[in-house]
Tab-separated table of C-alpha atoms and ligand atoms in Angstrom:
chain	number	residue	atom	x	y	z
A	1	MET	CA	-0.014	-0.004	0.011
A	2	ILE	CA	1.263	3.479	-0.726
A	3	HIS	CA	0.109	6.708	0.908
A	4	GLU	CA	-0.251	9.934	-1.154
A	5	GLU	CA	-0.969	13.473	-0.162
A	6	ILE	CA	-2.894	15.522	-2.715
A	7	SER	CA	-2.920	19.202	-2.565
A	8	LEU	CA	-4.685	21.865	-4.812
A	9	TYR	CA	-3.751	25.433	-4.873
A	10	PRO	CA	-4.174	28.382	-7.345
A	11	LEU	CA	-1.295	29.349	-9.651
A	12	SER	CA	-0.405	32.683	-8.053
A	13	ASP	CA	0.729	34.598	-11.181
A	14	SER	CA	-2.075	33.393	-13.417
A	15	ASN	CA	-5.278	35.286	-13.822
A	16	LYS	CA	-7.008	32.476	-15.712
A	17	GLY	CA	-7.759	30.567	-12.650
A	18	ASP	CA	-5.096	27.948	-13.322
A	19	THR	CA	-4.643	25.507	-10.574
A	20	VAL	CA	-1.682	23.405	-9.369
A	21	LEU	CA	-2.378	19.730	-8.402
A	22	ARG	CA	0.461	18.301	-6.452
A	23	ILE	CA	0.656	14.626	-5.488
A	24	ASP	CA	3.350	13.701	-2.798
A	25	ASN	CA	4.130	10.137	-2.005
A	26	ILE	CA	4.310	10.165	1.750
A	27	THR	CA	4.518	6.395	2.331
A	28	ASP	CA	7.712	6.566	4.260
A	29	LYS	CA	6.553	9.373	6.404
A	30	VAL	CA	3.339	7.472	7.395
A	31	LEU	CA	5.284	4.261	8.123
A	32	TYR	CA	7.677	6.195	10.213
A	33	GLN	CA	4.879	7.829	12.224
A	34	GLU	CA	3.261	4.525	12.801
A	35	ALA	CA	6.448	2.945	13.996
A	36	LEU	CA	7.057	6.073	16.332
A	37	VAL	CA	3.541	5.811	17.811
A	38	GLN	CA	4.083	2.042	18.405
A	39	SER	CA	7.480	2.746	19.949
A	40	GLU	CA	6.103	5.407	22.314
A	41	LYS	CA	3.106	3.101	23.220
A	42	MET	CA	5.573	0.394	24.166
A	43	LEU	CA	7.878	2.636	26.238
A	44	SER	CA	4.924	3.996	28.379
A	45	ILE	CA	3.394	0.526	28.889
A	46	GLY	CA	6.953	-0.740	29.589
A	47	GLY	CA	7.477	1.457	32.617
A	48	LEU	CA	4.040	0.913	33.996
A	49	ALA	CA	3.920	-2.787	33.479
A	50	ALA	CA	7.207	-3.424	35.081
A	51	GLY	CA	6.252	-1.272	38.104
A	52	MET	CA	2.852	-2.986	38.481
A	53	ALA	CA	4.342	-6.382	38.052
A	54	HIS	CA	6.810	-5.788	40.913
A	55	GLU	CA	4.044	-4.586	43.111
A	56	ILE	CA	1.616	-7.449	42.425
A	57	ASN	CA	4.348	-10.241	42.520
A	58	ASN	CA	4.665	-10.445	46.312
A	59	PRO	CA	1.043	-10.539	47.372
A	60	LEU	CA	0.268	-12.811	44.592
A	61	ALA	CA	3.106	-15.321	45.769
A	62	GLY	CA	1.617	-14.983	49.318
A	63	ILE	CA	-1.909	-15.897	47.999
A	64	MET	CA	-0.549	-18.947	46.052
A	65	GLN	CA	1.535	-20.226	48.845
A	66	THR	CA	-1.299	-19.867	51.297
A	67	ALA	CA	-3.713	-21.607	49.122
A	68	GLU	CA	-1.287	-24.588	48.594
A	69	VAL	CA	-0.710	-24.851	52.407
A	70	MET	CA	-4.481	-24.661	53.061
A	71	SER	CA	-5.050	-27.332	50.350
A	72	LYS	CA	-2.532	-29.627	52.009
A	73	ARG	CA	-3.902	-29.135	55.514
A	74	LEU	CA	-7.553	-29.672	54.396
A	75	THR	CA	-7.196	-32.476	52.031
A	76	ASP	CA	-4.146	-34.592	52.839
A	77	THR	CA	-5.476	-37.197	55.370
A	78	GLU	CA	-2.092	-38.901	55.581
A	79	LEU	CA	-0.188	-35.858	56.867
A	80	PRO	CA	0.772	-36.651	60.631
A	81	ALA	CA	0.194	-33.048	61.591
A	82	ASN	CA	-3.375	-33.220	60.045
A	83	ARG	CA	-4.060	-36.502	61.928
A	84	LYS	CA	-2.872	-35.082	65.077
A	85	ALA	CA	-4.865	-31.906	64.883
A	86	ALA	CA	-8.071	-33.888	63.984
A	87	GLU	CA	-7.513	-36.157	67.017
A	88	GLN	CA	-7.026	-33.246	69.344
A	89	SER	CA	-10.171	-31.580	68.053
A	90	GLY	CA	-12.271	-34.652	67.880
A	91	VAL	CA	-12.904	-34.450	64.118
A	92	ASP	CA	-13.349	-37.715	62.040
A	93	LEU	CA	-11.058	-37.057	59.232
A	94	ASP	CA	-13.044	-39.367	56.762
A	95	ASN	CA	-16.282	-37.725	57.399
A	96	PHE	CA	-14.529	-34.360	57.125
A	97	THR	CA	-13.081	-35.247	53.782
A	98	ARG	CA	-16.550	-36.239	52.660
A	99	TYR	CA	-18.005	-33.020	53.812
A	100	LEU	CA	-15.366	-31.084	51.946
A	101	GLU	CA	-16.082	-32.860	48.811
A	102	TYR	CA	-19.872	-32.425	49.086
A	103	ARG	CA	-19.198	-28.722	49.328
A	104	GLY	CA	-16.619	-28.628	46.492
A	105	ILE	CA	-13.734	-27.253	48.434
A	106	PRO	CA	-10.907	-29.137	46.650
A	107	ARG	CA	-12.242	-27.948	43.315
A	108	MET	CA	-12.269	-24.381	44.618
A	109	LEU	CA	-8.761	-24.782	46.002
A	110	LYS	CA	-7.712	-26.047	42.620
A	111	ALA	CA	-9.400	-23.068	40.927
A	112	ILE	CA	-7.463	-20.653	43.195
A	113	ALA	CA	-4.154	-22.212	42.294
A	114	GLU	CA	-4.918	-22.298	38.560
A	115	GLY	CA	-6.087	-18.729	38.643
A	116	GLY	CA	-2.823	-17.750	40.597
A	117	GLN	CA	-0.682	-19.632	37.967
A	118	ARG	CA	-2.346	-17.727	35.169
A	119	ALA	CA	-1.977	-14.356	36.984
A	120	SER	CA	1.613	-15.337	37.676
A	121	SER	CA	2.580	-16.065	33.987
A	122	ILE	CA	1.039	-12.724	33.077
A	123	ILE	CA	3.276	-11.049	35.652
A	124	GLN	CA	6.355	-12.878	34.381
A	125	ASN	CA	5.491	-11.573	30.875
A	126	MET	CA	5.014	-7.943	32.247
A	127	LEU	CA	8.399	-8.208	34.072
A	128	SER	CA	10.045	-8.868	30.651
A	129	PHE	CA	9.080	-5.207	29.847
A	130	SER	CA	11.457	-4.068	32.524
A	131	ARG	CA	14.829	-3.102	31.165
A	132	VAL	CA	16.823	-4.731	33.823
A	133	ASP	CA	18.528	-7.461	32.065
A	134	HIS	CA	19.989	-10.330	34.052
A	135	ASP	CA	21.228	-12.223	30.955
A	136	PRO	CA	24.361	-10.537	29.966
A	137	TYR	CA	24.800	-9.751	26.075
A	138	SER	CA	27.341	-11.849	24.316
A	139	THR	CA	27.716	-13.237	20.782
A	140	HIS	CA	25.758	-16.249	19.668
A	141	ASP	CA	25.635	-18.585	16.783
A	142	PRO	CA	22.064	-17.770	15.294
A	143	VAL	CA	21.418	-21.303	13.885
A	144	GLU	CA	22.480	-22.876	17.280
A	145	MET	CA	20.116	-20.457	19.104
A	146	LEU	CA	17.180	-21.252	16.748
A	147	GLU	CA	17.591	-25.030	16.705
A	148	GLU	CA	17.848	-25.115	20.479
A	149	ILE	CA	14.590	-23.377	21.079
A	150	LEU	CA	12.883	-25.345	18.276
A	151	GLU	CA	13.807	-28.485	20.181
A	152	LEU	CA	12.607	-26.988	23.409
A	153	ALA	CA	9.375	-25.897	21.772
A	154	SER	CA	8.431	-29.209	20.425
A	155	ALA	CA	9.084	-30.878	23.793
A	156	ASP	CA	7.120	-28.184	25.565
A	157	PHE	CA	4.113	-28.014	23.227
A	158	ASN	CA	3.813	-31.926	23.028
A	159	LEU	CA	4.135	-32.174	26.840
A	160	LYS	CA	1.290	-29.610	27.452
A	161	LYS	CA	-0.759	-31.455	24.688
A	162	HIS	CA	-1.678	-28.210	23.086
A	163	PHE	CA	-1.108	-29.773	19.711
A	164	ASP	CA	1.268	-32.144	17.982
A	165	PHE	CA	4.275	-30.033	17.156
A	166	LYS	CA	5.923	-32.914	15.496
A	167	ALA	CA	3.093	-33.040	12.907
A	168	ILE	CA	4.091	-29.479	11.720
A	169	GLY	CA	6.525	-29.472	8.699
A	170	ILE	CA	9.792	-27.370	9.140
A	171	VAL	CA	11.616	-26.035	6.216
A	172	ARG	CA	14.993	-24.477	6.990
A	173	GLN	CA	16.445	-21.897	4.664
A	174	TYR	CA	19.535	-20.788	6.411
A	175	SER	CA	22.321	-18.792	4.535
A	176	SER	CA	25.781	-20.070	4.904
A	177	ASN	CA	28.613	-18.298	6.781
A	178	LEU	CA	26.176	-16.553	9.057
A	179	PRO	CA	28.023	-14.123	11.515
A	180	PRO	CA	27.502	-14.531	15.339
A	181	VAL	CA	25.080	-11.959	16.702
A	182	PRO	CA	25.389	-9.930	19.882
A	183	CYS	CA	22.286	-10.322	21.823
A	184	SER	CA	20.725	-11.778	25.106
A	185	LYS	CA	20.239	-15.374	24.079
A	186	SER	CA	17.412	-16.109	26.509
A	187	GLN	CA	15.373	-13.025	25.363
A	188	ILE	CA	15.790	-13.802	21.688
A	189	GLN	CA	14.753	-17.387	22.466
A	190	GLN	CA	11.744	-16.168	24.327
A	191	VAL	CA	10.804	-14.118	21.232
A	192	ILE	CA	11.179	-17.104	18.935
A	193	LEU	CA	9.280	-19.241	21.224
A	194	ASN	CA	6.406	-16.794	21.288
A	195	LEU	CA	6.389	-16.694	17.476
A	196	LEU	CA	6.485	-20.514	17.147
A	197	LYS	CA	3.644	-20.976	19.713
A	198	ASN	CA	1.557	-18.216	17.873
A	199	GLY	CA	2.182	-19.894	14.424
A	200	ALA	CA	1.547	-23.372	15.672
A	201	GLU	CA	-1.727	-22.230	17.352
A	202	ALA	CA	-2.748	-20.451	14.315
A	203	MET	CA	-2.115	-23.293	11.873
A	204	CYS	CA	-3.776	-25.926	14.179
A	205	GLU	CA	-6.873	-23.591	14.667
A	206	LYS	CA	-8.247	-24.911	11.395
A	207	ASP	CA	-10.048	-28.217	12.051
A	208	SER	CA	-8.546	-30.040	9.091
A	209	PRO	CA	-6.316	-27.841	7.265
A	210	ALA	CA	-6.344	-28.296	3.475
A	211	ILE	CA	-2.538	-28.003	3.330
A	212	PRO	CA	-0.432	-29.544	5.940
A	213	PRO	CA	0.823	-27.077	8.497
A	214	CYS	CA	4.360	-25.925	7.861
A	215	PHE	CA	6.895	-23.412	9.167
A	216	ILE	CA	9.550	-21.891	6.988
A	217	LEU	CA	12.514	-20.599	9.038
A	218	ARG	CA	14.994	-18.415	7.354
A	219	ILE	CA	18.203	-16.754	8.671
A	220	TRP	CA	20.274	-14.384	6.671
A	221	SER	CA	22.405	-11.375	7.098
A	222	ASP	CA	23.453	-8.152	5.460
A	223	GLU	CA	26.184	-5.695	6.420
A	224	MET	CA	24.153	-4.154	9.289
A	225	ARG	CA	21.832	-6.873	10.474
A	226	LEU	CA	21.080	-10.489	11.029
A	227	TYR	CA	17.520	-11.521	10.096
A	228	ILE	CA	15.592	-14.348	11.643
A	229	GLU	CA	12.279	-15.109	9.787
A	230	ILE	CA	9.558	-17.252	10.880
A	231	GLU	CA	6.755	-17.965	8.363
A	232	ASP	CA	3.703	-20.167	8.825
A	233	ASN	CA	0.967	-21.222	6.424
A	234	GLY	CA	-1.899	-20.539	8.866
A	235	PRO	CA	-4.939	-18.292	8.337
A	236	GLY	CA	-2.873	-15.120	8.463
A	237	LEU	CA	-4.099	-11.682	9.730
A	238	ASN	CA	-6.659	-9.294	8.470
A	239	SER	CA	-5.715	-5.567	8.247
A	240	GLU	CA	-7.486	-4.681	11.580
A	241	GLU	CA	-5.525	-7.578	13.398
A	242	LYS	CA	-2.307	-6.537	11.699
A	243	LYS	CA	-2.730	-3.023	13.150
A	244	HIS	CA	-3.161	-4.279	16.786
A	245	ILE	CA	-1.114	-7.452	16.998
A	246	PHE	CA	1.740	-5.661	18.911
A	247	ASP	CA	-0.625	-3.923	21.438
A	248	PRO	CA	-0.433	-5.346	24.865
A	249	PHE	CA	-3.446	-7.468	25.672
A	250	PHE	CA	-4.684	-7.774	22.049
A	251	THR	CA	-5.730	-11.393	21.616
A	252	THR	CA	-8.275	-13.173	19.637
A	253	LYS	CA	-7.943	-16.387	21.721
A	254	PRO	CA	-10.665	-17.301	24.146
A	255	VAL	CA	-10.473	-15.973	27.687
A	256	GLY	CA	-8.085	-18.311	29.507
A	257	SER	CA	-5.906	-19.355	26.776
A	258	GLY	CA	-4.167	-16.220	25.606
A	259	THR	CA	-3.016	-13.118	27.463
A	260	GLY	CA	-2.184	-11.084	24.350
A	261	LEU	CA	1.219	-10.241	25.774
A	262	GLY	CA	3.439	-12.577	23.663
A	263	LEU	CA	4.001	-10.243	20.790
A	264	SER	CA	4.066	-6.977	22.641
A	265	VAL	CA	6.752	-8.358	24.894
A	266	SER	CA	8.564	-9.765	21.769
A	267	TYR	CA	8.272	-6.385	20.158
A	268	PHE	CA	9.768	-4.664	23.256
A	269	ILE	CA	12.641	-7.054	23.511
A	270	ILE	CA	13.615	-6.658	19.871
A	271	THR	CA	13.137	-2.880	19.323
A	272	GLU	CA	13.938	-1.449	22.745
A	273	ASN	CA	16.248	-3.989	24.339
A	274	HIS	CA	18.174	-4.793	21.213
A	275	LYS	CA	17.545	-1.696	19.010
A	276	GLY	CA	16.491	-4.111	16.194
A	277	THR	CA	13.558	-4.313	13.867
A	278	PHE	CA	10.407	-6.434	14.044
A	279	ASP	CA	8.092	-6.669	10.940
A	280	VAL	CA	5.197	-8.664	10.065
A	281	ARG	CA	3.823	-9.556	6.605
A	282	SER	CA	0.475	-11.196	6.264
A	283	GLY	CA	-2.888	-11.191	4.612
A	284	PRO	CA	-5.988	-13.273	5.332
A	285	GLY	CA	-5.422	-16.740	4.087
A	286	GLU	CA	-1.857	-16.074	3.238
A	287	GLY	CA	-0.200	-17.167	6.508
A	288	ALA	CA	1.997	-14.938	8.533
A	289	CYS	CA	5.549	-14.109	8.319
A	290	PHE	CA	7.469	-12.322	11.155
A	291	THR	CA	10.990	-10.864	10.614
A	292	ILE	CA	13.342	-10.157	13.413
A	293	GLY	CA	16.461	-7.809	12.417
A	294	LEU	CA	19.219	-7.856	14.953
A	295	PRO	CA	21.977	-5.174	14.706
A	296	LEU	CA	25.308	-6.844	14.173
A	297	HIS	CA	27.353	-3.826	15.488
A	298	ASN	CA	26.666	-1.594	18.417
B	301	ATP	N1	1.210	-16.519	13.256
B	301	ATP	C1	-0.035	-15.957	13.478
B	301	ATP	N2	-1.163	-16.226	12.645
B	301	ATP	C2	-2.239	-15.524	12.849
B	301	ATP	N3	-2.627	-14.811	13.782
B	301	ATP	C3	-1.621	-14.536	14.638
B	301	ATP	C4	-0.253	-14.975	14.524
B	301	ATP	N4	0.480	-14.601	15.560
B	301	ATP	C5	-0.328	-13.811	16.349
B	301	ATP	N5	-1.590	-13.736	15.764
B	301	ATP	C6	-2.627	-12.975	16.362
B	301	ATP	O1	-2.136	-11.978	17.254
B	301	ATP	C7	-2.770	-12.068	18.391
B	301	ATP	C8	-1.832	-11.565	19.618
B	301	ATP	O2	-0.746	-12.623	19.698
B	301	ATP	P1	0.090	-12.688	21.174
B	301	ATP	O3	1.146	-13.688	20.906
B	301	ATP	O4	0.521	-11.140	21.490
B	301	ATP	O5	-1.023	-13.064	22.218
B	301	ATP	P2	-1.731	-14.468	22.234
B	301	ATP	O6	-1.001	-15.453	21.408
B	301	ATP	O7	-3.260	-14.211	21.860
B	301	ATP	O8	-1.645	-14.721	23.760
B	301	ATP	P3	-0.244	-15.318	24.468
B	301	ATP	O9	0.879	-15.085	23.644
B	301	ATP	O10	-0.191	-14.734	25.869
B	301	ATP	O11	-0.607	-16.896	24.625
B	301	ATP	C9	-3.239	-13.470	18.650
B	301	ATP	O12	-4.279	-13.531	19.433
B	301	ATP	C10	-3.609	-13.891	17.201
B	301	ATP	O13	-4.920	-13.402	16.895
B	302	MG	MG1	1.109	-15.566	21.647
């Protein structure tokens, strides 16, 4: 898409009413402005999210730990301390357990633990917005970095039974003689994992995809940057989705399964922490292609 600005004004030294029609191609300006808005949005959310996450983290840990202890004390009939307390207070543990089950207490305790887990994973994501970096930057072999996380992804996804990652085809298109890239390995791997997870989820969303799901992974470099690209052949993004995918909490997934933080955290890691570029190419039905550009020199 190109953007044009059209202006009309009268020709000053003409008395015949001649008019000048001027058309400027302002595509670069528009794209630059969009990038600027995105980057400012991320900066403000960055500070806020990191601060909030720190504040919420401690009470949340307290809630989860207390719920776990409560669960143990209420439901573990084998625990000597529980048996002793029941004896001292004249409570029949078997009857008590039945009562708890009638009232759905174990299920409620499980719900607290699950809700806590979910809140905690959101907090962890929000903490990634903070600039404090515990993983020092050093140079890494990009192929090794990608292959390592790919292996982890397939183990992780299969383990959690989200989908069969091994059923997804993987085509590797790596240039030869790639330079080592200065970066924080754990952060870049977190970004790649987010992209793989999104792609896999998108491709497996269709009930029985007409074409088998497949990733194309590319790595290449130029003088300035090393590029890592992850393309999928899923349903792709419409223009509205494309506009918002980097916004924090934007998700099209059902409540409980997506936080909408994956891509915004990734965007922040690449553009703010690494001063790199993060682009997406996609159209409805065309799959999605995410390109990370990491600077090779400071
Ligand atoms: N490869 C893709 N193909 C199609 N849609 C995508 C793709 N990647 C992201 N999206 C869309 O962008 C949205 C935002 O993605 P993001 O990773 O930020 O959050 P999420 O995946 O919904 O939640 P989370 O990452 O926390 O599990 C997704 O809900 C999805 O609609
Ligand atoms: Mg995601």
